[in-house]
Amino acid sequence: MEERAQCQMMGDCLCFLHPCIVGAVTSSNRMEAQQASPDSSSEECTVLEALPGKGTALICSQHKGKVSALYCLACENPVCEDCMKKEHAEHPTDSLENIVDQQLAALQDRVDSAKNRLPQIREAVQSLRDILQQLNSQRSSIEEDIHSSFSELHKTLDTRKSVLLMELEVTYGLKQKVLQAQLDTLLQEEAAINYNCGLTGEALDGGNKAVILQTHKDVGERLSDLASQGLPLQPEENDQLDLMMEIEGLRKSIHNLGTIVTTNAVASQTEASGEGLEQCVVGQPATVIITTRDKSGGLCKTGNAIVSAEVCTPDGSVADGEIVDHKNGTYEFQYTVKKEGNFSLALRLYDQHIKGSPFQLKVTCSPDDSPTTTTAANAASTGSSDGGARKRSAKSPGSRSRQKGVRRGGSLFSTPKKKVNPIEDDLIFRIGTKGRNKGEFTNLQGVAACSEGKILIADSNNQCVQIFSNTGEFQSRFGVRGRSPGQLQRPTGVAVHPNGDIIIADYDNKWVSIFSSEGKYKAKLGSGRLMGPKGVSVDQNGHVIVVDNKACTVFIFQPSGKLVTKFGSRGNGDRQFAGPHFAAVNNNNEIIITDFHNHSVKVFNADGEFLLKFGSNGEGNGQFNAPTGVAVDVNGNIIVADWGNSRIQVFDGSGSFLSYINTAADPLYGPQGLALTSDGHVVVADSGNHCFKVYRYLQ
């Protein structure tokens, strides 16, 4: 069987020996020689035939009945002994069997080499499928964001329209009331004068002395009063009612509203340069320039690519670093390492290593120490010679015009003063205006409070978290804009773990970051799972609850990042959500979620089983127009920020409406996150007014 298979394989492979070998004949069948292609008709042709008693063999077509046992190396053709005596006499030859064995081995090697590419191809195919899936997910997510944003704009415009119409009616009513009262007074005086003058005229016209005397007695004094009485003859109001609408500027803003951001950069072509690739000195900043390129190697000239960088120490920790986007296709990574040794520098574009990454990095105590070994290793990893290594130390054009403005500098101002409530209601004070300094906010979102008497604010568009005392004094802030671990791109939710760690939901980075109480980065969780985390909370087991606004799902993680469970999907069912925002946990370890577009609040147990929901769309007691922030007091009462109605409502644990928090003195405008302070007050992020407010709350 083995010999037969080998013969069969030999026969199958002979077609590679010469184009004129056109057929095969087994020991019981014979194939006639076929005509070769027209351009080879002058060449010798050898066919496989069966000879009596000799099995399968190659028969020379030029010499009938002769077996081709040799192979002409010059002509690359099987030949017989007669051929060797004539036209192939001086040509080098080899055993046909040796040549077949060699070509069989060569073919097998090529088959093996081709098959070795299959795992790489499959891996690339899977990678492309993942990218396509993520691209499709991003498209759907952005499409939803566009619809949601413009829906919110419509609501904002409608709200402003209602306010203007109400303001118009109030202003008109005040003016109209003054003018109408003045008009009524003058008309009454006019009627009195006409009436009394008419009576007097009739008496005078009659000429009756007695009547005249009586009229003088009855009407004369009244006429004197009417003649001398001071009347409001000058208008006490004006008719001005004008509307000022800067529509043109708004129209231009709307015309340019929103941008679809992307690049054509690919990791396989993107390069890094700079001395920081090979060496740095302990405690001194080192710099690497990352130049993004497209699939053809062309320079990308725009920014906003997702670049990440990690300097890993031998024990696995990460050194401090920061990425600056120069908006011209180049990115500057600055980092500082605090101890000497050999390290790994990983540079990624869209979560894929760029050319040559990871790099070997040597950290020394003195700049004079030469990193010869590291340089050679990195040159080898990038396929560069010594000249290539020297090129990396040259400054990138982008580094000469470094955009300092990307970083958040320290505040130039002192702690902001509290604005105390001017009238008697539940407001205690408010903190903040629109800006980028400490105590100033741009689109603040999440709020948290801790037992140490601190209030934490997720300052979304300033890419930081600001920390205040319960009395409103600024204490600190932390956060650096970026898309690398430890950086913040759009912090929306914030919570405090019982161990003191600060947990931040980063909507645009699609992960949750964990910082120490001092603001030092520790870890991230949910990367690769989350699509748009909005709110975070911590349950009584220390698990981190993440409300994924885009995925319409609630995730529960261990602080280590291990997924405990998840629940929810897009829809309007009991276990479904439509743009959920924030979460809170009561004393029974039940999870309370605000369901923004379903205008309701839903309660689940720790395993994600649905328990109850309350609320509907409207402006009445217990109704919502897109609920956002939520908190629970010690009695289990649920406090909810009603975003579209700009109010705060209080419910009992079963969802029955109890009361409002009085916000009349300084009305809310689009409240977001909400929490209870350690001294029992309610703190809310008044996003539209770029401040947070603290209210009295009677539990």
XYZ file of C-alpha atoms in Angstrom:
699
model
C 0.000 0.000 0.000
C 2.790 2.402 0.914
C 4.673 1.647 -2.310
C 1.491 2.098 -4.345
C 0.833 5.458 -2.681
C 4.374 6.550 -3.415
C 4.007 5.587 -7.071
C 0.712 7.403 -7.257
C 2.273 10.478 -5.658
C 5.175 10.237 -8.089
C 2.768 10.109 -10.975
C 0.823 13.093 -9.640
C 3.981 15.127 -9.289
C 5.475 14.363 -12.701
C 3.396 17.099 -14.279
C 5.787 19.557 -12.638
C 8.753 18.024 -14.458
C 7.763 19.191 -17.934
C 4.618 20.655 -19.540
C 4.511 17.823 -22.076
C 3.909 15.118 -19.464
C 0.183 14.924 -19.936
C -1.089 11.658 -18.569
C -0.684 8.577 -16.456
C -1.357 4.879 -16.991
C -1.859 2.411 -14.157
C -0.763 -1.262 -14.295
C -4.139 -2.250 -15.755
C -4.824 0.794 -17.962
C -2.856 2.623 -20.562
C -3.254 6.273 -21.518
C -2.346 7.380 -24.956
C 0.077 10.229 -25.351
C -1.748 13.519 -25.759
C -0.665 16.368 -27.971
C 1.274 18.992 -26.008
C 0.611 22.715 -26.226
C 1.401 24.319 -29.623
C 4.474 26.153 -28.369
C 6.068 22.925 -27.139
C 5.338 20.665 -30.099
C 9.010 20.509 -31.081
C 10.100 19.205 -27.682
C 10.410 15.624 -26.710
C 7.431 14.204 -24.892
C 7.455 11.418 -22.340
C 4.384 9.483 -21.288
C 3.635 7.089 -18.475
C 2.897 3.589 -19.728
C 2.665 0.066 -18.413
C 5.117 -2.494 -19.769
C 4.487 -6.196 -19.418
C 6.096 -7.364 -16.199
C 7.592 -3.953 -15.412
C 4.687 -2.135 -13.721
C 4.303 1.593 -14.172
C 7.185 3.398 -15.873
C 8.001 6.444 -17.986
C 8.166 5.514 -21.671
C 10.216 7.612 -24.036
C 8.064 8.884 -26.908
C 11.085 9.213 -29.188
C 12.247 5.660 -28.743
C 9.396 3.210 -28.706
C 9.448 0.792 -25.795
C 12.374 2.462 -24.048
C 12.037 3.367 -20.382
C 13.146 6.863 -19.310
C 15.279 6.178 -16.259
C 17.387 9.344 -16.400
C 16.686 13.061 -16.192
C 18.459 15.603 -18.385
C 19.408 18.517 -16.119
C 20.051 20.836 -19.074
C 16.734 20.213 -20.798
C 14.815 19.476 -17.607
C 13.245 16.417 -19.209
C 13.207 12.622 -18.608
C 15.323 10.711 -21.161
C 16.133 7.089 -22.036
C 19.504 5.468 -22.782
C 19.051 5.942 -26.532
C 18.443 9.650 -25.983
C 21.743 9.850 -24.129
C 23.572 8.382 -27.138
C 22.231 11.061 -29.471
C 20.892 14.568 -28.801
C 21.460 14.465 -25.012
C 24.896 12.843 -25.241
C 26.825 15.734 -23.697
C 24.130 16.906 -21.273
C 24.483 16.336 -17.516
C 21.984 13.846 -16.132
C 20.789 12.371 -12.872
C 18.682 9.453 -11.847
C 15.020 10.132 -12.570
C 14.171 8.586 -9.210
C 16.489 11.055 -7.411
C 14.988 14.018 -9.253
C 11.435 12.895 -8.446
C 12.388 12.450 -4.786
C 13.966 15.915 -4.746
C 10.931 17.536 -6.339
C 8.576 15.649 -4.045
C 10.546 16.991 -1.069
C 10.564 20.504 -2.553
C 6.812 20.378 -3.121
C 6.224 19.140 0.411
C 8.350 21.996 1.760
C 6.316 24.486 -0.227
C 3.075 22.943 0.988
C 4.333 23.140 4.564
C 5.447 26.760 4.084
C 2.067 27.666 2.635
C 0.237 25.939 5.491
C 2.410 27.765 8.006
C 0.830 31.005 6.787
C -2.670 29.788 7.621
C -2.535 30.639 11.373
C -1.292 34.130 10.502
C -4.043 34.556 7.943
C -6.687 33.284 10.360
C -5.415 35.638 13.055
C -5.473 38.555 10.596
C -8.969 37.592 9.447
C -10.205 37.496 13.041
C -8.534 40.834 13.740
C -10.204 42.395 10.700
C -13.557 40.942 11.712
C -13.115 42.394 15.192
C -12.228 45.784 13.722
C -15.213 45.639 11.359
C -17.470 44.683 14.239
C -16.085 47.518 16.352
C -16.423 49.909 13.391
C -20.041 48.906 12.949
C -20.616 49.258 16.678
C -19.020 52.693 16.633
C -21.188 53.741 13.696
C -24.343 52.614 15.499
C -23.209 54.277 18.699
C -22.406 57.579 16.988
C -25.671 57.434 15.080
C -27.486 57.051 18.384
C -25.440 59.898 19.868
C -26.371 62.152 16.967
C -30.064 61.368 17.362
C -29.843 61.774 21.123
C -27.876 65.040 20.936
C -30.212 66.629 18.455
C -33.200 65.358 20.414
C -31.777 67.074 23.480
C -31.180 70.211 21.427
C -34.804 70.123 20.294
C -35.901 69.754 23.898
C -33.627 72.587 24.962
C -34.987 74.802 22.182
C -38.552 73.894 23.102
C -37.810 74.639 26.742
C -36.285 77.990 25.813
C -39.256 78.700 23.565
C -41.644 78.018 26.439
C -39.597 80.229 28.769
C -39.606 83.102 26.257
C -43.341 82.777 25.664
C -43.948 82.718 29.401
C -41.653 85.711 29.880
C -43.529 87.516 27.120
C -46.875 86.827 28.761
C -45.640 87.946 32.179
C -44.061 91.143 30.847
C -47.077 91.937 28.695
C -49.416 91.258 31.610
C -47.571 93.654 33.913
C -47.528 96.444 31.358
C -51.104 95.825 30.271
C -52.322 95.864 33.879
C -50.782 99.292 34.558
C -52.078 100.830 31.336
C -55.529 99.275 31.669
C -55.895 100.544 35.252
C -54.920 104.044 34.122
C -57.364 103.835 31.228
C -60.185 102.677 33.499
C -59.534 105.586 35.891
C -59.666 108.184 33.098
C -62.789 106.633 31.596
C -64.515 106.731 34.989
C -63.565 110.375 35.438
C -64.771 111.182 31.938
C -68.121 109.497 32.590
C -68.531 111.328 35.923
C -67.816 114.689 34.348
C -70.221 114.072 31.467
C -72.944 112.887 33.814
C -72.690 115.817 36.235
C -72.313 118.355 33.444
C -75.427 116.922 31.831
C -77.475 117.351 35.014
C -76.247 120.895 35.428
C -76.990 121.724 31.797
C -80.570 120.528 32.118
C -81.086 122.725 35.203
C -79.648 125.756 33.487
C -81.673 125.214 30.346
C -84.961 124.959 32.373
C -84.473 128.317 34.014
C -86.257 127.148 37.174
C -84.705 128.999 40.043
C -85.525 126.338 42.573
C -83.996 123.642 40.359
C -80.901 125.732 39.813
C -80.472 126.239 43.541
C -80.928 122.535 44.233
C -78.530 121.547 41.420
C -75.918 123.921 42.727
C -76.294 122.385 46.125
C -76.155 118.784 44.840
C -73.757 118.992 41.920
C -71.764 122.202 42.268
C -69.264 120.911 44.790
C -68.919 117.657 42.869
C -68.143 119.575 39.667
C -65.529 121.592 41.529
C -63.889 118.390 42.700
C -63.965 116.928 39.213
C -62.446 120.080 37.758
C -59.640 120.280 40.293
C -58.897 116.568 40.775
C -55.443 115.458 39.663
C -55.749 112.872 36.909
C -53.069 110.450 35.458
C -53.089 112.139 32.100
C -49.542 111.010 31.165
C -48.989 107.292 30.319
C -47.681 105.376 33.292
C -46.181 102.625 31.074
C -44.811 102.315 27.565
C -45.553 99.984 24.690
C -42.066 98.567 24.179
C -41.926 94.797 23.755
C -38.957 93.765 21.648
C -37.335 90.410 20.959
C -33.595 90.060 20.676
C -32.581 86.825 18.967
C -28.998 86.292 17.821
C -30.164 83.804 15.247
C -27.348 84.308 12.756
C -24.627 83.309 15.200
C -26.697 80.350 16.369
C -27.352 79.331 12.782
C -23.622 79.370 12.046
C -22.948 77.340 15.190
C -25.568 74.783 14.214
C -24.189 74.674 10.669
C -20.811 73.613 12.093
C -22.212 71.532 14.937
C -20.530 68.156 15.316
C -17.659 66.523 13.465
C -17.027 62.902 12.562
C -13.469 62.319 13.743
C -11.212 59.619 12.307
C -7.794 59.046 10.758
C -6.305 56.637 8.210
C -3.395 55.776 10.498
C -2.406 52.112 10.865
C -0.138 50.636 13.509
C 2.005 48.596 11.092
C 3.280 51.772 9.387
C 3.383 54.115 12.367
C 6.851 54.881 13.725
C 8.422 56.225 16.892
C 11.570 58.294 17.303
C 13.463 60.092 20.030
C 16.045 59.297 22.657
C 13.298 58.129 24.975
C 12.984 54.940 22.929
C 16.295 53.637 24.229
C 17.341 55.456 27.356
C 16.325 57.829 30.069
C 17.694 59.044 33.376
C 16.022 58.272 36.670
C 13.639 61.074 37.671
C 14.148 63.077 34.473
C 11.460 63.407 31.768
C 12.084 61.502 28.551
C 10.332 62.084 25.242
C 9.221 59.905 22.350
C 7.692 61.246 19.128
C 5.099 59.010 17.473
C 4.496 59.677 13.777
C 1.328 58.150 12.371
C 1.206 56.868 8.798
C -1.427 55.344 6.540
C -1.317 51.891 4.931
C 0.923 53.173 2.110
C 3.376 54.788 4.505
C 2.113 58.295 3.831
C 2.158 60.806 6.678
C -1.133 61.432 8.445
C -1.602 65.172 8.914
C -4.456 65.265 11.403
C -4.723 64.326 15.057
C -7.289 62.521 17.221
C -5.876 59.033 16.674
C -6.155 56.753 19.710
C -2.556 56.367 20.853
C -1.572 54.658 24.084
C 1.777 54.177 25.766
C 3.012 52.119 28.693
C 6.384 51.968 30.370
C 6.369 48.713 32.298
C 8.801 48.083 35.130
C 10.081 44.585 35.925
C 7.453 44.159 38.637
C 4.697 45.029 36.184
C 3.906 48.534 37.409
C 3.565 51.486 35.032
C 5.632 54.647 35.124
C 4.069 58.112 35.000
C 3.503 59.440 31.480
C 1.444 61.746 29.319
C 0.561 61.868 25.611
C 0.186 65.200 23.822
C -1.643 65.307 20.496
C -0.052 67.935 18.240
C -3.040 67.711 15.864
C -0.683 67.252 12.896
C -0.334 63.474 12.897
C 2.448 63.425 15.491
C 2.113 62.654 19.180
C 4.543 63.325 21.979
C 4.840 60.868 24.839
C 6.583 62.207 27.927
C 7.315 59.890 30.800
C 9.402 59.697 33.953
C 10.838 56.554 35.533
C 11.767 56.651 39.194
C 14.284 53.800 39.355
C 17.021 52.356 37.179
C 16.907 49.068 35.314
C 15.654 47.512 32.100
C 12.095 48.292 31.107
C 9.599 47.688 28.319
C 8.099 50.612 26.377
C 4.895 49.623 24.572
C 3.457 52.086 22.031
C 0.077 51.234 20.538
C -2.197 52.723 17.940
C -5.807 51.576 18.212
C -4.671 48.912 20.695
C -2.130 47.463 18.223
C 1.652 47.696 18.624
C 3.275 50.176 16.252
C 6.364 49.304 14.238
C 9.106 48.000 16.564
C 6.957 47.996 19.711
C 7.519 46.950 22.449
C 10.921 48.625 22.778
C 13.644 47.766 25.257
C 14.432 50.703 27.507
C 17.421 51.166 29.790
C 17.051 53.572 32.704
C 20.273 54.778 34.298
C 21.230 57.055 37.172
C 23.580 59.089 34.968
C 23.110 60.450 31.434
C 26.664 59.333 30.628
C 25.762 55.645 30.834
C 25.518 54.426 27.236
C 22.632 52.068 26.387
C 24.517 50.214 23.682
C 22.708 46.929 24.142
C 19.259 48.514 24.207
C 19.967 50.592 21.117
C 21.070 47.540 19.172
C 18.037 45.559 20.283
C 15.620 48.302 19.288
C 17.406 48.792 15.976
C 17.005 45.083 15.310
C 13.329 45.154 16.267
C 12.651 47.988 13.821
C 14.931 46.605 11.138
C 17.215 49.661 11.392
C 20.970 50.012 11.151
C 23.032 52.263 13.401
C 22.033 55.127 11.183
C 18.387 54.330 11.826
C 19.020 54.381 15.555
C 20.672 57.800 15.290
C 17.690 59.123 13.361
C 15.429 58.368 16.296
C 17.308 60.866 18.444
C 16.495 63.716 16.082
C 13.703 66.066 17.103
C 10.398 65.746 15.325
C 9.081 68.932 13.652
C 6.097 68.705 15.980
C 8.301 68.907 19.072
C 9.432 72.445 18.236
C 5.893 73.783 18.468
C 4.613 71.851 21.402
C 1.002 72.630 22.195
C 1.115 73.340 25.898
C -2.564 74.216 25.894
C -3.565 70.585 25.751
C -2.577 70.114 29.387
C -4.625 71.304 32.322
C -2.514 73.751 34.284
C -2.961 74.655 37.933
C -5.448 77.315 38.933
C -4.451 80.952 39.144
C -7.267 81.681 41.528
C -7.985 81.016 45.173
C -10.810 78.883 46.508
C -14.100 80.157 45.036
C -16.519 81.934 47.315
C -19.827 80.361 48.132
C -22.984 81.950 46.793
C -25.320 81.829 49.786
C -29.051 81.374 49.333
C -30.673 84.856 49.334
C -34.170 83.654 50.271
C -35.563 80.993 52.544
C -35.824 77.611 50.881
C -33.846 74.359 50.809
C -30.745 75.725 49.030
C -27.723 76.113 51.313
C -25.109 77.237 48.768
C -23.851 76.782 45.216
C -20.294 76.491 43.922
C -18.965 77.161 40.438
C -19.221 79.028 37.174
C -18.257 78.049 33.647
C -14.494 77.816 33.218
C -11.391 75.654 33.442
C -9.869 76.681 36.765
C -10.439 75.091 40.138
C -13.983 75.612 41.332
C -15.063 76.179 37.724
C -16.757 73.580 35.550
C -17.641 72.764 31.967
C -20.464 70.240 31.746
C -20.152 68.645 35.171
C -21.863 65.258 35.338
C -21.406 62.744 38.145
C -21.359 63.520 41.871
C -20.182 61.446 44.815
C -19.784 62.001 48.547
C -17.789 60.084 51.122
C -17.770 59.603 54.883
C -14.648 61.773 55.213
C -16.768 64.842 54.455
C -15.808 65.283 50.811
C -17.806 66.035 47.673
C -16.400 64.764 44.341
C -17.440 66.217 40.989
C -16.805 64.621 37.577
C -15.957 67.698 35.485
C -16.604 66.090 32.121
C -15.369 68.593 29.528
C -12.424 69.663 31.694
C -11.312 66.001 31.904
C -10.806 66.010 35.658
C -12.363 65.298 39.054
C -12.613 68.157 41.557
C -12.880 67.557 45.302
C -14.548 69.899 47.831
C -15.387 69.791 51.521
C -18.988 69.434 52.669
C -18.991 73.194 53.244
C -17.894 73.934 49.678
C -14.178 74.692 50.110
C -12.040 73.531 47.194
C -9.513 70.873 48.232
C -7.916 69.333 45.149
C -8.403 68.088 41.637
C -6.740 65.509 39.409
C -6.945 64.269 35.834
C -4.992 64.566 32.602
C -6.696 64.541 29.237
C -5.882 61.539 27.056
C -6.741 58.030 25.979
C -4.026 56.128 27.830
C -4.568 54.260 31.105
C -4.607 56.788 33.920
C -5.850 59.576 31.653
C -9.377 60.926 31.352
C -11.167 61.757 28.129
C -14.761 62.297 29.265
C -15.383 61.484 32.938
C -19.113 61.229 33.553
C -19.593 59.170 36.709
C -17.734 59.070 40.010
C -18.014 56.946 43.152
C -15.953 56.275 46.271
C -15.102 52.697 47.285
C -15.192 51.796 50.996
C -11.390 51.438 50.868
C -11.120 55.088 49.787
C -10.389 54.504 46.096
C -12.035 56.863 43.624
C -13.847 55.142 40.751
C -14.454 57.098 37.539
C -16.571 56.166 34.521
C -14.826 57.447 31.375
C -17.458 57.613 28.629
C -15.146 58.224 25.658
C -12.324 55.910 26.771
C -14.907 53.159 27.290
C -13.505 51.981 30.578
C -13.669 52.669 34.313
C -10.533 54.019 35.998
C -9.606 53.475 39.638
C -7.515 56.078 41.469
C -6.279 56.267 45.023
C -7.820 58.826 47.381
C -4.871 61.101 46.497
C -5.666 60.851 42.774
C -2.909 58.403 41.778
C -3.887 55.994 39.026
C -4.135 52.335 40.073
C -6.030 50.304 37.472
C -8.806 50.211 34.922
C -11.650 47.777 34.390
C -14.208 47.029 31.693
C -11.897 47.779 28.765
C -13.137 45.866 25.733
C -16.551 45.258 27.307
C -17.955 48.735 27.862
C -19.270 50.938 25.069
C -20.162 54.119 26.926
C -20.065 53.974 30.740
C -22.056 56.834 32.278
C -22.636 56.233 35.983
C -20.839 54.182 38.647
C -21.679 53.075 42.159
C -20.414 50.556 44.725
C -22.569 47.887 46.368
C -22.263 46.520 49.898
C -19.949 43.734 48.685
C -17.481 46.283 47.341
C -18.414 45.440 43.755
C -18.327 48.210 41.161
C -21.629 48.831 39.386
C -21.265 50.410 35.939
C -24.191 51.827 33.960
C -23.316 51.506 30.266
C -25.368 54.197 28.575
C -24.634 53.070 25.016
C -24.957 49.329 25.547
C -28.076 49.824 27.723
C -26.567 47.308 30.132
C -25.553 47.316 33.791
C -22.204 45.611 34.524
C -21.042 44.490 37.964
C -17.277 44.030 38.411
C -14.973 43.061 41.193
C -12.397 45.832 41.845
C -9.846 43.495 40.230
C -11.761 43.826 36.954
C -13.374 40.386 36.958
C -16.940 40.500 35.678
C -19.459 39.294 38.281
C -22.603 39.653 36.203
C -24.404 41.924 33.787
C -28.027 42.548 32.928
C -30.190 44.655 30.649
C -30.547 45.329 26.944
C -32.004 48.023 24.713
C -35.789 48.328 24.872
C -38.701 49.409 27.035
C -39.328 46.182 28.963
C -38.873 45.749 32.697
C -35.301 44.425 32.321
C -34.474 46.739 29.428
C -33.167 50.285 29.247
C -33.094 53.216 26.863
C -30.037 55.309 27.685
C -29.653 54.508 31.417
C -27.672 57.121 33.348
C -26.826 56.638 37.026
C -27.099 54.042 39.796
C -27.506 53.908 43.561
C -27.579 51.058 46.102
C -29.898 50.841 49.117
C -29.418 49.089 52.466
C -30.791 45.832 51.006
C -28.035 45.882 48.375
C -30.658 46.542 45.712
C -29.549 48.436 42.623
C -31.550 51.492 41.523
C -31.121 52.660 37.905
C -32.435 55.814 36.220
C -33.776 54.903 32.758
C -33.393 58.182 30.873
C -35.435 57.741 27.670
C -37.974 55.398 29.306
C -38.668 58.158 31.886
C -38.602 55.752 34.800
C -36.569 54.411 37.696
C -35.998 50.651 37.973
C -34.914 48.540 40.953
C -33.046 45.206 40.731
C -31.520 42.821 43.229
C -27.783 42.154 43.343
C -28.147 39.363 40.774
C -29.883 41.634 38.272
C -33.395 40.300 38.852
C -36.095 42.931 38.260
C -37.990 44.022 41.388
C -40.009 47.142 40.561
C -40.160 50.336 38.543
C -41.886 53.667 38.928
C -42.411 56.842 36.937
C -43.818 57.829 33.550
C -43.294 60.671 31.094
C -44.827 63.933 32.267
C -44.602 66.922 34.585
C -46.849 65.759 37.423
C -45.913 64.405 40.828
C -43.928 61.205 40.391
C -43.502 61.726 36.637
C -40.215 62.325 34.838
C -38.859 63.980 31.770
C -35.622 61.962 31.523
C -34.372 61.120 35.058
C -30.623 61.275 35.702
C -29.003 61.361 39.143
C -30.203 59.091 41.954
C -29.369 58.583 45.637
C -30.832 56.678 48.595
C -31.106 57.947 52.186
C -30.726 55.872 55.370
C -34.474 55.214 55.431
C -34.474 53.786 51.916
C -36.140 56.829 50.336
C -35.063 57.435 46.746
C -34.011 60.912 45.588
C -34.112 61.469 41.811
C -32.850 64.339 39.624
C -35.498 65.044 36.963
C -33.384 66.403 34.097
C -36.035 67.620 31.640
C -38.267 69.083 34.358
C -35.240 70.608 36.161
C -36.283 69.473 39.630
C -35.515 66.948 42.376
C -38.176 64.500 43.548
C -38.252 62.228 46.593
C -39.930 58.777 46.679
C -40.258 56.069 49.282
C -38.636 52.675 48.761
C -41.652 51.339 46.873
C -41.629 54.232 44.388
C -44.497 56.307 45.853
C -44.029 60.059 45.477
C -43.290 61.900 48.735
C -42.147 65.459 47.998
C -39.934 67.854 46.085
C -36.754 69.553 47.207
C -37.442 73.283 46.983
C -35.195 74.741 44.260
C -37.191 77.919 43.565
C -34.615 80.444 44.776
C -32.019 79.450 42.189
C -33.700 77.153 39.613
C -31.904 74.101 38.273
C -31.161 73.754 34.572
C -30.617 70.153 33.461
C -29.487 68.519 36.740
C -27.281 65.428 36.376
C -25.537 63.490 39.149
C -26.856 63.538 42.701
C -25.594 62.286 46.075
C -26.123 62.555 49.833
C -23.299 64.173 51.797
C -21.987 62.721 55.044
C -23.836 65.455 56.971
C -27.150 64.540 55.358
C -27.527 67.181 52.637
C -28.316 66.641 48.965
C -25.661 67.714 46.451
C -26.583 67.903 42.759
C -24.637 68.711 39.592
C -26.510 71.618 37.991
C -24.981 70.953 34.600
C -26.723 73.687 32.621
C -25.632 76.329 35.146
C -22.070 74.913 35.402
C -22.177 74.588 39.183
C -23.122 72.203 41.961
C -25.686 73.012 44.628
C -26.191 71.745 48.165
C -29.720 71.547 49.615
C -31.130 70.834 53.045
C -32.755 67.452 53.241
C -34.965 66.314 56.093
C -34.802 62.533 56.307
